[in-house]
CSV table of C-alpha atoms and ligand atoms in Angstrom, one decimal:
chain,number,residue,atom,x,y,z
A,1,MET,CA,-29.6,-97.8,-43.7
A,2,GLY,CA,-31.4,-99.1,-40.6
A,3,LEU,CA,-33.5,-96.6,-38.4
A,4,VAL,CA,-31.3,-96.3,-35.2
A,5,THR,CA,-33.8,-96.8,-32.4
A,6,GLU,CA,-31.3,-97.4,-30.0
A,7,PRO,CA,-31.8,-95.6,-26.5
A,8,ARG,CA,-30.5,-92.2,-26.1
A,9,ALA,CA,-26.6,-92.7,-26.0
A,10,MET,CA,-25.7,-88.6,-24.6
A,11,THR,CA,-23.2,-87.6,-23.3
A,12,GLU,CA,-22.2,-87.8,-19.2
A,13,PRO,CA,-21.8,-84.3,-17.8
A,14,ARG,CA,-18.2,-85.5,-15.6
A,15,ALA,CA,-17.7,-83.7,-12.2
A,16,SER,CA,-15.5,-80.9,-11.9
A,17,ALA,CA,-14.9,-77.6,-10.5
A,18,SER,CA,-16.3,-76.3,-13.6
A,19,GLY,CA,-17.7,-78.6,-16.1
A,20,ARG,CA,-15.9,-76.7,-18.4
A,21,GLU,CA,-14.6,-79.8,-20.4
A,22,ASN,CA,-18.8,-80.8,-21.8
A,23,PHE,CA,-18.4,-76.9,-23.5
A,24,PRO,CA,-16.9,-77.6,-27.1
A,25,VAL,CA,-17.7,-73.6,-27.6
A,26,LEU,CA,-15.1,-72.4,-24.6
A,27,ASP,CA,-12.0,-74.8,-26.1
A,28,GLN,CA,-10.8,-72.5,-28.7
A,29,ARG,CA,-8.6,-69.8,-30.0
A,30,VAL,CA,-10.1,-65.8,-30.7
A,31,HIS,CA,-7.6,-63.7,-32.2
A,32,GLY,CA,-4.6,-65.9,-31.4
A,33,LYS,CA,-6.1,-66.4,-27.7
A,34,PRO,CA,-7.5,-68.8,-25.8
A,35,LEU,CA,-11.6,-67.5,-25.6
A,36,VAL,CA,-13.0,-66.1,-22.1
A,37,TYR,CA,-15.6,-66.3,-22.7
A,38,LEU,CA,-17.2,-63.7,-19.9
A,39,ASP,CA,-20.7,-62.8,-21.7
A,40,ASN,CA,-23.1,-65.6,-19.7
A,41,ALA,CA,-25.8,-62.9,-19.1
A,42,ALA,CA,-25.9,-62.2,-23.0
A,43,THR,CA,-26.6,-65.8,-23.4
A,44,THR,CA,-24.6,-69.3,-22.1
A,45,GLN,CA,-23.2,-71.8,-24.0
A,46,LYS,CA,-24.7,-75.0,-24.1
A,47,PRO,CA,-23.1,-78.5,-22.7
A,48,GLN,CA,-22.8,-81.4,-25.5
A,49,MET,CA,-24.5,-82.9,-23.3
A,50,VAL,CA,-27.7,-80.7,-24.8
A,51,LEU,CA,-26.6,-80.6,-28.3
A,52,ASP,CA,-26.7,-84.3,-28.2
A,53,ALA,CA,-30.5,-84.5,-26.8
A,54,MET,CA,-31.2,-81.6,-29.6
A,55,ASN,CA,-29.5,-83.8,-32.5
A,56,GLN,CA,-30.9,-87.7,-31.2
A,57,PHE,CA,-34.2,-86.1,-31.6
A,58,TYR,CA,-33.7,-84.7,-35.2
A,59,GLN,CA,-32.0,-87.7,-36.4
A,60,VAL,CA,-34.1,-90.1,-34.2
A,61,ASP,CA,-37.7,-89.5,-33.0
A,62,ASN,CA,-38.9,-86.1,-35.2
A,63,SER,CA,-41.9,-85.4,-35.3
A,64,ASN,CA,-44.7,-83.4,-34.8
A,65,ILE,CA,-46.6,-84.2,-31.7
A,66,HIS,CA,-49.9,-83.9,-30.1
A,67,ARG,CA,-51.3,-85.5,-33.2
A,68,GLY,CA,-49.8,-88.0,-34.5
A,69,VAL,CA,-50.9,-91.9,-33.3
A,70,HIS,CA,-47.4,-93.0,-35.3
A,71,GLU,CA,-44.1,-94.4,-33.3
A,72,LEU,CA,-41.9,-90.9,-33.8
A,73,SER,CA,-44.8,-89.1,-32.9
A,74,GLU,CA,-45.4,-90.5,-30.0
A,75,ARG,CA,-42.0,-90.9,-28.8
A,76,SER,CA,-42.5,-86.7,-29.6
A,77,THR,CA,-44.5,-86.0,-27.9
A,78,ARG,CA,-43.5,-87.8,-24.7
A,79,HIS,CA,-39.8,-86.7,-24.6
A,80,TYR,CA,-41.5,-83.1,-25.0
A,81,GLU,CA,-44.1,-83.0,-22.5
A,82,GLU,CA,-41.5,-84.9,-19.9
A,83,ALA,CA,-39.5,-81.0,-20.6
A,84,ARG,CA,-42.3,-80.1,-19.7
A,85,VAL,CA,-41.8,-81.9,-15.8
A,86,LYS,CA,-38.6,-81.8,-16.0
A,87,ILE,CA,-39.0,-77.7,-16.0
A,88,GLN,CA,-41.6,-77.8,-13.4
A,89,ARG,CA,-40.0,-80.2,-10.7
A,90,PHE,CA,-36.6,-77.4,-11.3
A,91,ILE,CA,-39.1,-74.8,-10.5
A,92,ASN,CA,-41.7,-76.3,-8.0
A,93,ALA,CA,-44.1,-76.0,-9.4
A,94,ALA,CA,-47.3,-77.2,-8.2
A,95,ASP,CA,-48.8,-78.2,-11.7
A,96,TRP,CA,-47.5,-79.3,-15.0
A,97,ARG,CA,-50.2,-77.8,-16.6
A,98,GLU,CA,-48.8,-74.2,-15.5
A,99,ILE,CA,-46.6,-74.6,-17.2
A,100,ILE,CA,-46.1,-72.8,-20.9
A,101,PHE,CA,-43.6,-73.3,-23.8
A,102,VAL,CA,-42.4,-70.2,-25.2
A,103,ARG,CA,-40.3,-68.4,-27.4
A,104,GLY,CA,-38.1,-67.0,-24.3
A,105,ALA,CA,-38.8,-64.6,-21.6
A,106,THR,CA,-39.7,-61.7,-23.3
A,107,GLU,CA,-42.8,-63.7,-24.8
A,108,GLY,CA,-43.3,-64.4,-21.7
A,109,ILE,CA,-43.9,-61.0,-20.3
A,110,ASN,CA,-45.9,-59.9,-23.8
A,111,LEU,CA,-48.0,-63.1,-23.1
A,112,VAL,CA,-49.2,-61.8,-19.6
A,113,ALA,CA,-49.5,-58.2,-21.2
A,114,TYR,CA,-51.6,-59.0,-23.9
A,115,THR,CA,-54.2,-61.8,-22.1
A,116,TYR,CA,-53.8,-60.6,-18.5
A,117,GLY,CA,-53.6,-57.4,-19.1
A,118,ARG,CA,-55.8,-56.8,-21.9
A,119,ARG,CA,-58.7,-58.1,-19.9
A,120,HIS,CA,-57.8,-56.7,-15.8
A,121,VAL,CA,-56.2,-53.3,-16.2
A,122,GLN,CA,-58.2,-50.5,-16.6
A,123,ALA,CA,-58.1,-46.6,-17.0
A,124,GLY,CA,-56.5,-45.1,-14.6
A,125,ASP,CA,-55.2,-48.4,-13.0
A,126,GLU,CA,-51.6,-48.7,-11.7
A,127,ILE,CA,-48.9,-51.5,-12.9
A,128,VAL,CA,-45.5,-51.3,-11.2
A,129,ILE,CA,-42.1,-51.9,-12.1
A,130,SER,CA,-38.6,-51.1,-11.2
A,131,ALA,CA,-36.3,-48.7,-12.1
A,132,MET,CA,-33.7,-51.9,-13.1
A,133,GLU,CA,-35.9,-53.5,-15.5
A,134,HIS,CA,-35.1,-55.0,-18.5
A,135,HIS,CA,-36.5,-53.5,-21.6
A,136,SER,CA,-38.3,-56.8,-21.6
A,137,ASN,CA,-40.0,-55.5,-18.9
A,138,ILE,CA,-41.1,-52.4,-19.2
A,139,VAL,CA,-42.0,-52.3,-23.0
A,140,PRO,CA,-44.9,-54.6,-22.8
A,141,TRP,CA,-46.3,-52.8,-20.0
A,142,GLN,CA,-46.2,-49.8,-21.7
A,143,ILE,CA,-48.0,-50.7,-24.7
A,144,LEU,CA,-50.5,-52.1,-22.7
A,145,CYS,CA,-50.6,-48.8,-19.8
A,146,GLU,CA,-51.1,-46.2,-23.1
A,147,GLU,CA,-53.7,-48.5,-25.0
A,148,LYS,CA,-55.4,-48.4,-21.3
A,149,GLN,CA,-54.3,-45.1,-20.0
A,150,ALA,CA,-52.7,-46.7,-17.2
A,151,ILE,CA,-50.4,-45.5,-15.3
A,152,LEU,CA,-46.9,-47.5,-15.3
A,153,ARG,CA,-44.9,-46.9,-11.5
A,154,ILE,CA,-41.7,-47.1,-11.3
A,155,ALA,CA,-39.7,-48.3,-8.4
A,156,PRO,CA,-36.5,-46.1,-7.4
A,157,ILE,CA,-33.3,-47.7,-6.3
A,158,ASN,CA,-30.2,-46.3,-3.7
A,159,GLN,CA,-26.8,-45.6,-5.2
A,160,ARG,CA,-25.8,-49.4,-4.9
A,161,GLY,CA,-28.4,-50.4,-7.5
A,162,GLU,CA,-31.1,-52.0,-4.6
A,163,LEU,CA,-34.1,-51.6,-5.0
A,164,LEU,CA,-35.9,-49.0,-2.1
A,165,LEU,CA,-38.7,-51.4,-0.6
A,166,ASP,CA,-40.0,-48.7,1.4
A,167,GLU,CA,-40.8,-46.8,-1.7
A,168,PHE,CA,-42.2,-49.8,-3.8
A,169,GLU,CA,-44.2,-50.0,-1.0
A,170,LYS,CA,-45.7,-46.4,-1.0
A,171,LEU,CA,-46.1,-47.0,-4.9
A,172,LEU,CA,-48.9,-50.1,-4.2
A,173,GLY,CA,-52.2,-49.4,-3.2
A,174,PRO,CA,-55.7,-50.5,-4.4
A,175,ARG,CA,-55.7,-49.1,-8.5
A,176,THR,CA,-52.4,-51.3,-8.8
A,177,LYS,CA,-53.5,-54.0,-11.6
A,178,LEU,CA,-49.6,-55.9,-11.4
A,179,VAL,CA,-46.0,-55.9,-9.8
A,180,SER,CA,-43.4,-56.8,-12.0
A,181,VAL,CA,-40.2,-57.4,-11.0
A,182,VAL,CA,-36.6,-58.2,-12.4
A,183,HIS,CA,-35.4,-61.1,-10.2
A,184,VAL,CA,-31.6,-60.5,-11.2
A,185,SER,CA,-31.3,-57.8,-12.7
A,186,ASN,CA,-28.7,-58.6,-16.1
A,187,ALA,CA,-27.3,-54.6,-15.9
A,188,LEU,CA,-26.0,-54.6,-11.6
A,189,GLY,CA,-26.6,-58.0,-10.6
A,190,THR,CA,-28.8,-56.8,-7.7
A,191,ILE,CA,-31.0,-59.6,-6.4
A,192,ASN,CA,-34.1,-58.2,-6.0
A,193,PRO,CA,-35.8,-59.6,-2.6
A,194,VAL,CA,-39.2,-61.7,-5.2
A,195,ALA,CA,-40.3,-62.8,-2.2
A,196,GLU,CA,-40.7,-60.0,-0.2
A,197,ILE,CA,-42.2,-58.0,-2.9
A,198,ALA,CA,-45.2,-60.8,-3.3
A,199,ARG,CA,-46.2,-60.5,0.2
A,200,MET,CA,-46.3,-57.3,-0.1
A,201,ALA,CA,-47.7,-57.1,-3.4
A,202,HIS,CA,-50.3,-59.4,-2.3
A,203,ARG,CA,-51.5,-57.1,0.7
A,204,HIS,CA,-52.6,-54.8,-1.9
A,205,GLY,CA,-54.1,-58.0,-4.0
A,206,ALA,CA,-51.8,-57.7,-6.7
A,207,PRO,CA,-50.8,-60.5,-8.8
A,208,VAL,CA,-46.4,-60.8,-9.5
A,209,PHE,CA,-44.7,-61.3,-12.2
A,210,ILE,CA,-41.1,-62.2,-11.8
A,211,ASP,CA,-38.7,-61.5,-14.7
A,212,GLY,CA,-36.3,-64.7,-14.1
A,213,ALA,CA,-34.7,-65.2,-16.9
A,214,GLN,CA,-31.2,-64.3,-15.4
A,215,ALA,CA,-32.2,-65.9,-12.1
A,216,VAL,CA,-32.6,-69.5,-13.1
A,217,ALA,CA,-28.9,-70.1,-14.0
A,218,HIS,CA,-27.1,-68.6,-10.6
A,219,MET,CA,-29.9,-69.9,-7.8
A,220,LYS,CA,-32.7,-72.6,-6.5
A,221,VAL,CA,-35.9,-71.4,-7.5
A,222,ASP,CA,-39.1,-72.1,-6.1
A,223,VAL,CA,-42.2,-70.0,-7.2
A,224,GLN,CA,-44.3,-71.2,-4.6
A,225,ALA,CA,-42.2,-70.5,-2.1
A,226,LEU,CA,-41.4,-67.3,-3.7
A,227,ASP,CA,-45.6,-66.9,-3.9
A,228,CYS,CA,-45.6,-65.3,-7.2
A,229,ASP,CA,-47.9,-65.8,-9.9
A,230,PHE,CA,-46.5,-65.9,-13.0
A,231,TYR,CA,-42.9,-66.2,-13.5
A,232,ALA,CA,-40.8,-66.4,-17.1
A,233,LEU,CA,-37.5,-68.1,-17.5
A,234,SER,CA,-35.6,-68.4,-21.0
A,235,GLY,CA,-33.4,-71.3,-22.5
A,236,HIS,CA,-30.8,-70.3,-23.6
A,237,LYS,CA,-29.6,-68.2,-20.7
A,238,MET,CA,-30.0,-71.2,-18.4
A,239,PHE,CA,-26.7,-73.7,-21.4
A,240,GLY,CA,-30.0,-74.5,-23.1
A,241,PRO,CA,-31.3,-73.5,-27.1
A,242,THR,CA,-32.2,-70.2,-28.0
A,243,GLY,CA,-36.1,-69.8,-28.9
A,244,ILE,CA,-37.1,-71.6,-26.0
A,245,GLY,CA,-38.1,-70.4,-22.5
A,246,VAL,CA,-41.2,-70.8,-20.3
A,247,LEU,CA,-43.5,-68.9,-18.3
A,248,TYR,CA,-44.8,-69.9,-15.5
A,249,GLY,CA,-48.5,-68.8,-14.5
A,250,LYS,CA,-50.1,-70.0,-11.6
A,251,ALA,CA,-53.2,-72.0,-12.7
A,252,ALA,CA,-56.2,-70.1,-11.0
A,253,LEU,CA,-54.7,-68.0,-12.9
A,254,LEU,CA,-53.9,-68.7,-16.1
A,255,ASN,CA,-57.0,-70.2,-15.9
A,256,LYS,CA,-59.0,-67.1,-16.1
A,257,MET,CA,-57.0,-64.9,-18.8
A,258,PRO,CA,-58.1,-65.7,-22.7
A,259,PRO,CA,-55.5,-67.1,-25.4
A,260,TYR,CA,-52.8,-64.9,-26.7
A,261,GLN,CA,-52.5,-67.0,-29.7
A,262,GLY,CA,-55.1,-68.6,-32.0
A,263,GLY,CA,-54.3,-71.7,-34.2
A,264,GLY,CA,-53.0,-75.0,-34.1
A,265,ASP,CA,-53.2,-77.4,-30.9
A,266,MET,CA,-55.2,-74.6,-28.4
A,267,ILE,CA,-58.7,-75.8,-29.9
A,268,SER,CA,-60.7,-78.4,-28.0
A,269,SER,CA,-63.3,-78.1,-31.3
A,270,VAL,CA,-63.9,-74.9,-33.8
A,271,THR,CA,-66.5,-74.7,-36.6
A,272,PHE,CA,-66.9,-71.2,-38.6
A,273,ALA,CA,-70.1,-70.6,-35.6
A,274,LYS,CA,-67.4,-71.2,-32.4
A,275,THR,CA,-64.8,-71.8,-31.0
A,276,THR,CA,-63.7,-73.4,-27.8
A,277,TYR,CA,-60.3,-73.3,-26.5
A,278,ASN,CA,-57.9,-76.6,-25.0
A,279,ASP,CA,-57.3,-77.2,-21.5
A,280,LEU,CA,-54.4,-75.5,-19.8
A,281,PRO,CA,-51.5,-75.5,-20.7
A,282,TYR,CA,-52.0,-75.9,-24.4
A,283,LYS,CA,-54.5,-73.4,-24.3
A,284,PHE,CA,-51.1,-71.0,-24.5
A,285,GLU,CA,-49.0,-72.8,-27.3
A,286,ALA,CA,-50.7,-72.7,-30.2
A,287,GLY,CA,-49.2,-73.5,-33.6
A,288,THR,CA,-46.1,-76.6,-33.8
A,289,PRO,CA,-44.0,-75.6,-31.2
A,290,ASN,CA,-40.3,-75.8,-31.3
A,291,ILE,CA,-40.3,-78.8,-30.0
A,292,ALA,CA,-36.3,-79.8,-30.8
A,293,GLY,CA,-35.4,-76.7,-28.1
A,294,THR,CA,-38.2,-77.7,-26.1
A,295,ILE,CA,-35.7,-81.1,-25.5
A,296,GLY,CA,-33.2,-79.5,-25.5
A,297,LEU,CA,-34.2,-77.4,-22.9
A,298,GLY,CA,-35.4,-80.0,-20.4
A,299,ALA,CA,-31.4,-81.8,-21.0
A,300,ALA,CA,-30.1,-78.5,-19.4
A,301,VAL,CA,-31.9,-79.1,-16.4
A,302,ASP,CA,-30.7,-82.4,-15.9
A,303,TYR,CA,-27.1,-80.5,-16.6
A,304,ILE,CA,-27.5,-78.2,-13.7
A,305,ASN,CA,-28.7,-80.3,-11.4
A,306,GLU,CA,-26.6,-82.6,-12.5
A,307,ILE,CA,-23.8,-79.6,-11.1
A,308,GLY,CA,-26.3,-79.1,-8.1
A,309,LEU,CA,-27.5,-75.0,-8.0
A,310,ASP,CA,-26.4,-75.6,-4.8
A,311,ARG,CA,-22.3,-75.8,-5.2
A,312,ILE,CA,-23.5,-73.4,-9.1
A,313,GLN,CA,-24.2,-70.5,-6.3
A,314,ALA,CA,-21.9,-71.2,-4.0
A,315,TYR,CA,-18.9,-71.3,-6.7
A,316,GLU,CA,-20.4,-67.8,-8.1
A,317,HIS,CA,-20.3,-65.9,-5.2
A,318,GLU,CA,-16.9,-66.2,-4.6
A,319,LEU,CA,-15.8,-66.1,-8.3
A,320,LEU,CA,-18.3,-63.3,-8.4
A,321,ALA,CA,-16.2,-61.6,-4.7
A,322,TYR,CA,-12.6,-62.7,-7.0
A,323,GLY,CA,-13.9,-60.7,-9.5
A,324,THR,CA,-14.8,-57.6,-7.2
A,325,ALA,CA,-12.4,-57.6,-5.7
A,326,GLN,CA,-9.5,-57.3,-8.9
A,327,LEU,CA,-12.1,-54.9,-10.7
A,328,GLU,CA,-11.8,-52.9,-7.7
A,329,ARG,CA,-8.0,-52.2,-7.6
A,330,ILE,CA,-8.0,-51.2,-11.0
A,331,PRO,CA,-7.4,-46.8,-10.9
A,332,GLY,CA,-9.9,-45.5,-12.6
A,333,LEU,CA,-12.6,-47.9,-12.8
A,334,ARG,CA,-16.1,-48.1,-11.5
A,335,LEU,CA,-18.5,-50.5,-11.0
A,336,ILE,CA,-21.5,-49.8,-11.8
A,337,GLY,CA,-24.0,-51.8,-9.5
A,338,THR,CA,-22.7,-52.8,-6.0
A,339,ALA,CA,-25.8,-54.1,-4.0
A,340,ARG,CA,-25.3,-56.0,-1.3
A,341,GLU,CA,-27.2,-59.2,-2.7
A,342,LYS,CA,-25.6,-59.6,-6.2
A,343,ALA,CA,-25.2,-62.6,-8.6
A,344,SER,CA,-23.0,-63.3,-11.7
A,345,VAL,CA,-22.9,-59.0,-12.8
A,346,LEU,CA,-19.2,-57.0,-13.5
A,347,SER,CA,-20.5,-54.0,-14.9
A,348,PHE,CA,-18.6,-51.1,-15.4
A,349,VAL,CA,-16.9,-48.2,-16.9
A,350,LEU,CA,-13.8,-47.1,-17.4
A,351,GLU,CA,-12.0,-43.5,-16.9
A,352,GLY,CA,-11.5,-41.6,-20.6
A,353,VAL,CA,-12.6,-44.5,-22.4
A,354,HIS,CA,-15.3,-45.6,-24.1
A,355,PRO,CA,-16.7,-48.9,-23.9
A,356,HIS,CA,-17.1,-49.7,-26.9
A,357,ASP,CA,-13.9,-49.6,-27.5
A,358,VAL,CA,-12.2,-51.7,-23.5
A,359,GLY,CA,-14.9,-54.1,-25.3
A,360,THR,CA,-13.3,-54.2,-28.6
A,361,ILE,CA,-10.1,-54.2,-27.4
A,362,LEU,CA,-10.9,-57.2,-24.9
A,363,ASP,CA,-12.1,-59.3,-28.2
A,364,ARG,CA,-8.6,-58.8,-29.4
A,365,GLU,CA,-7.3,-60.7,-26.4
A,366,GLY,CA,-10.2,-63.6,-26.4
A,367,VAL,CA,-12.1,-62.0,-23.9
A,368,ALA,CA,-16.1,-61.6,-24.8
A,369,VAL,CA,-17.9,-59.6,-23.0
A,370,ARG,CA,-21.0,-57.1,-23.5
A,371,THR,CA,-20.5,-53.3,-24.2
A,372,GLY,CA,-23.4,-51.3,-24.6
A,373,HIS,CA,-26.6,-50.5,-22.7
A,374,HIS,CA,-27.7,-54.1,-22.5
A,375,CYS,CA,-31.4,-53.6,-23.2
A,376,ALA,CA,-31.9,-51.7,-20.2
A,377,GLN,CA,-31.5,-47.9,-21.2
A,378,PRO,CA,-33.5,-46.1,-18.3
A,379,VAL,CA,-31.1,-47.5,-15.3
A,380,LEU,CA,-27.3,-46.7,-17.4
A,381,GLU,CA,-29.6,-43.3,-17.2
A,382,TRP,CA,-30.1,-42.8,-13.6
A,383,PHE,CA,-26.7,-44.5,-13.0
A,384,GLY,CA,-25.6,-41.2,-15.4
A,385,VAL,CA,-23.6,-43.2,-18.1
A,386,PRO,CA,-24.3,-44.6,-21.4
A,387,ALA,CA,-23.5,-47.8,-21.4
A,388,THR,CA,-20.8,-49.8,-19.3
A,389,THR,CA,-19.0,-53.4,-20.0
A,390,ARG,CA,-20.0,-56.3,-18.8
A,391,ALA,CA,-18.3,-59.2,-18.0
A,392,SER,CA,-21.1,-62.1,-16.9
A,393,LEU,CA,-20.3,-65.2,-14.9
A,394,ALA,CA,-21.2,-68.6,-15.2
A,395,PHE,CA,-20.3,-71.7,-13.4
A,396,TYR,CA,-17.5,-72.5,-16.4
A,397,ASN,CA,-15.9,-69.3,-15.7
A,398,THR,CA,-13.1,-69.5,-13.9
A,399,ARG,CA,-10.6,-67.2,-11.6
A,400,GLN,CA,-8.2,-67.2,-15.0
A,401,ASP,CA,-11.6,-65.3,-16.3
A,402,ILE,CA,-11.3,-62.8,-14.4
A,403,ASP,CA,-7.2,-62.4,-14.5
A,404,ALA,CA,-7.3,-62.7,-18.2
A,405,LEU,CA,-10.7,-59.9,-18.3
A,406,VAL,CA,-7.8,-57.6,-15.6
A,407,ALA,CA,-4.8,-58.4,-17.7
A,408,GLY,CA,-6.9,-57.1,-21.2
A,409,ILE,CA,-8.4,-54.3,-18.8
A,410,TYR,CA,-4.7,-53.1,-17.9
A,411,LYS,CA,-4.1,-53.0,-21.8
A,412,VAL,CA,-6.9,-50.7,-22.5
A,413,LYS,CA,-5.1,-48.2,-19.8
A,414,GLU,CA,-2.1,-49.4,-21.8
A,415,ILE,CA,-3.5,-48.0,-25.4
A,416,PHE,CA,-5.9,-45.3,-24.0
A,417,GLY,CA,-2.6,-44.2,-22.4
A,418,CYS,CA,-5.4,-42.8,-19.7
A,419,GLY,CA,-4.5,-42.9,-15.1
A,420,ALA,CA,-2.0,-44.6,-13.5
A,421,GLY,CA,-0.5,-47.8,-13.6
A,422,SER,CA,0.3,-50.9,-14.4
A,423,GLN,CA,-1.2,-54.6,-13.7
A,424,PRO,CA,-0.4,-54.9,-10.2
A,425,ALA,CA,1.9,-58.9,-9.5
A,426,ARG,CA,-1.0,-61.2,-9.7
A,427,ASP,CA,-2.6,-63.0,-7.0
A,428,SER,CA,-0.6,-66.2,-6.7
A,429,GLN,CA,-4.3,-67.9,-5.5
A,430,SER,CA,-5.6,-66.6,-8.8
A,431,ARG,CA,-4.1,-69.2,-10.6
A,432,GLN,CA,-6.4,-71.8,-8.8
A,433,GLU,CA,-9.9,-72.6,-9.8
A,434,VAL,CA,-12.6,-71.2,-7.2
A,435,SER,CA,-14.3,-74.7,-5.7
A,436,SER,CA,-12.0,-78.1,-6.3
B,1,PMP,N1,-35.4,-60.2,-19.1
B,1,PMP,C1,-33.5,-59.8,-18.6
B,1,PMP,C2,-33.4,-60.5,-16.9
B,1,PMP,C3,-32.7,-60.3,-19.8
B,1,PMP,O1,-31.6,-60.4,-19.5
B,1,PMP,C4,-33.0,-60.5,-20.6
B,1,PMP,C5,-32.5,-61.0,-21.8
B,1,PMP,N2,-31.6,-59.9,-21.9
B,1,PMP,C6,-34.7,-60.7,-21.3
B,1,PMP,C7,-36.0,-60.1,-20.3
B,1,PMP,C8,-34.7,-61.6,-22.6
B,1,PMP,O2,-34.6,-62.7,-23.0
B,1,PMP,P1,-35.1,-63.5,-23.9
B,1,PMP,O3,-33.9,-63.3,-24.7
B,1,PMP,O4,-35.7,-64.8,-23.3
B,1,PMP,O5,-36.4,-63.3,-24.6
């Protein structure tokens, strides 16, 4: 059997309102009901194009990168590095060397805490985060502060789940060594004014880290326009594979940071007496990376570009408004997170029913949601709830998905005999998709 070396035959994403037909996993029944996948903040589904790109890599090109002189290695290296340039353009970084492949947003944050943080934070210094952070953007800074006897400051939020910018600014001062905030909250959906935050922090000479795990699949991100110093994103939350993410950093800062992990590829030369380190971005990419995952992420970027982030954002905005209106009509339901600038998250509690019971009953209806604290325990505590049920949207969701969620919630209410009301008659418009 000969080797297949033909150019890649990938599945073309067909332009449709939702792009849904490109996601094979969505086309199934769960507990006998059509799957309604509303757990996109936990992880998004993968289009055929991403699956094909990774399969193609293993079937045709598989080889280690940056090392071999043979054809397969050169091909693998080329595809891996092409993915880096795709990401660079996707977030408008000034230089491809500013794109570092990591395991996910969590690793990106830890990388900066362990390198920039260890070098620049001393006893009595301060790091400022917000009250709505994911554990990934709390714990690495806590570990650093504990080690260095530094102080973690928490910028407060209001009842809607919006950052209080004035209060945030008051926390900044000569001791602030870093600010790290989430772009879009996974628990509330709040979109933070990160460009404004960066301006404020820079006035005090503090670099800014933006946790963009929940942002990049929903809105256009331009790291130069935001003028952030670091930005982390997560492949699996933007229709790419798990185990791959990106840390963006301004070259001037990255160049001054010590390496994160030692090993192959991050060195320029090694002797037992002394090792010198490789240039950016390789200095931070020790060992064999997730090559297939990186190529899959590149394909996910192609896919998003093909649909268009402007279109995605407008579509999801309408879908979120529709979902919010539908949920607000349900007696006994309280939305957690009602920020005026919000994306893709409908987090709620239902009077008299534990969120885990809501999630379990919804699952029996084929509706997949997340229940729990969403790795953001402090913010839920602030709202006075131990857990919520969270429906989170992607562009392949439709009004019918929202309707299925609402019908499922009424079923929960019926089973638990709580509160008034059977489901009101459906909005006739709701059978249509939001965009056409
Ligand atoms: N930050 C936020 C806001 C998140 O939602 C998540 C994932 N739930 C992370 C960080 C961690 O991302 P990853 O899974 O890529 O480590």
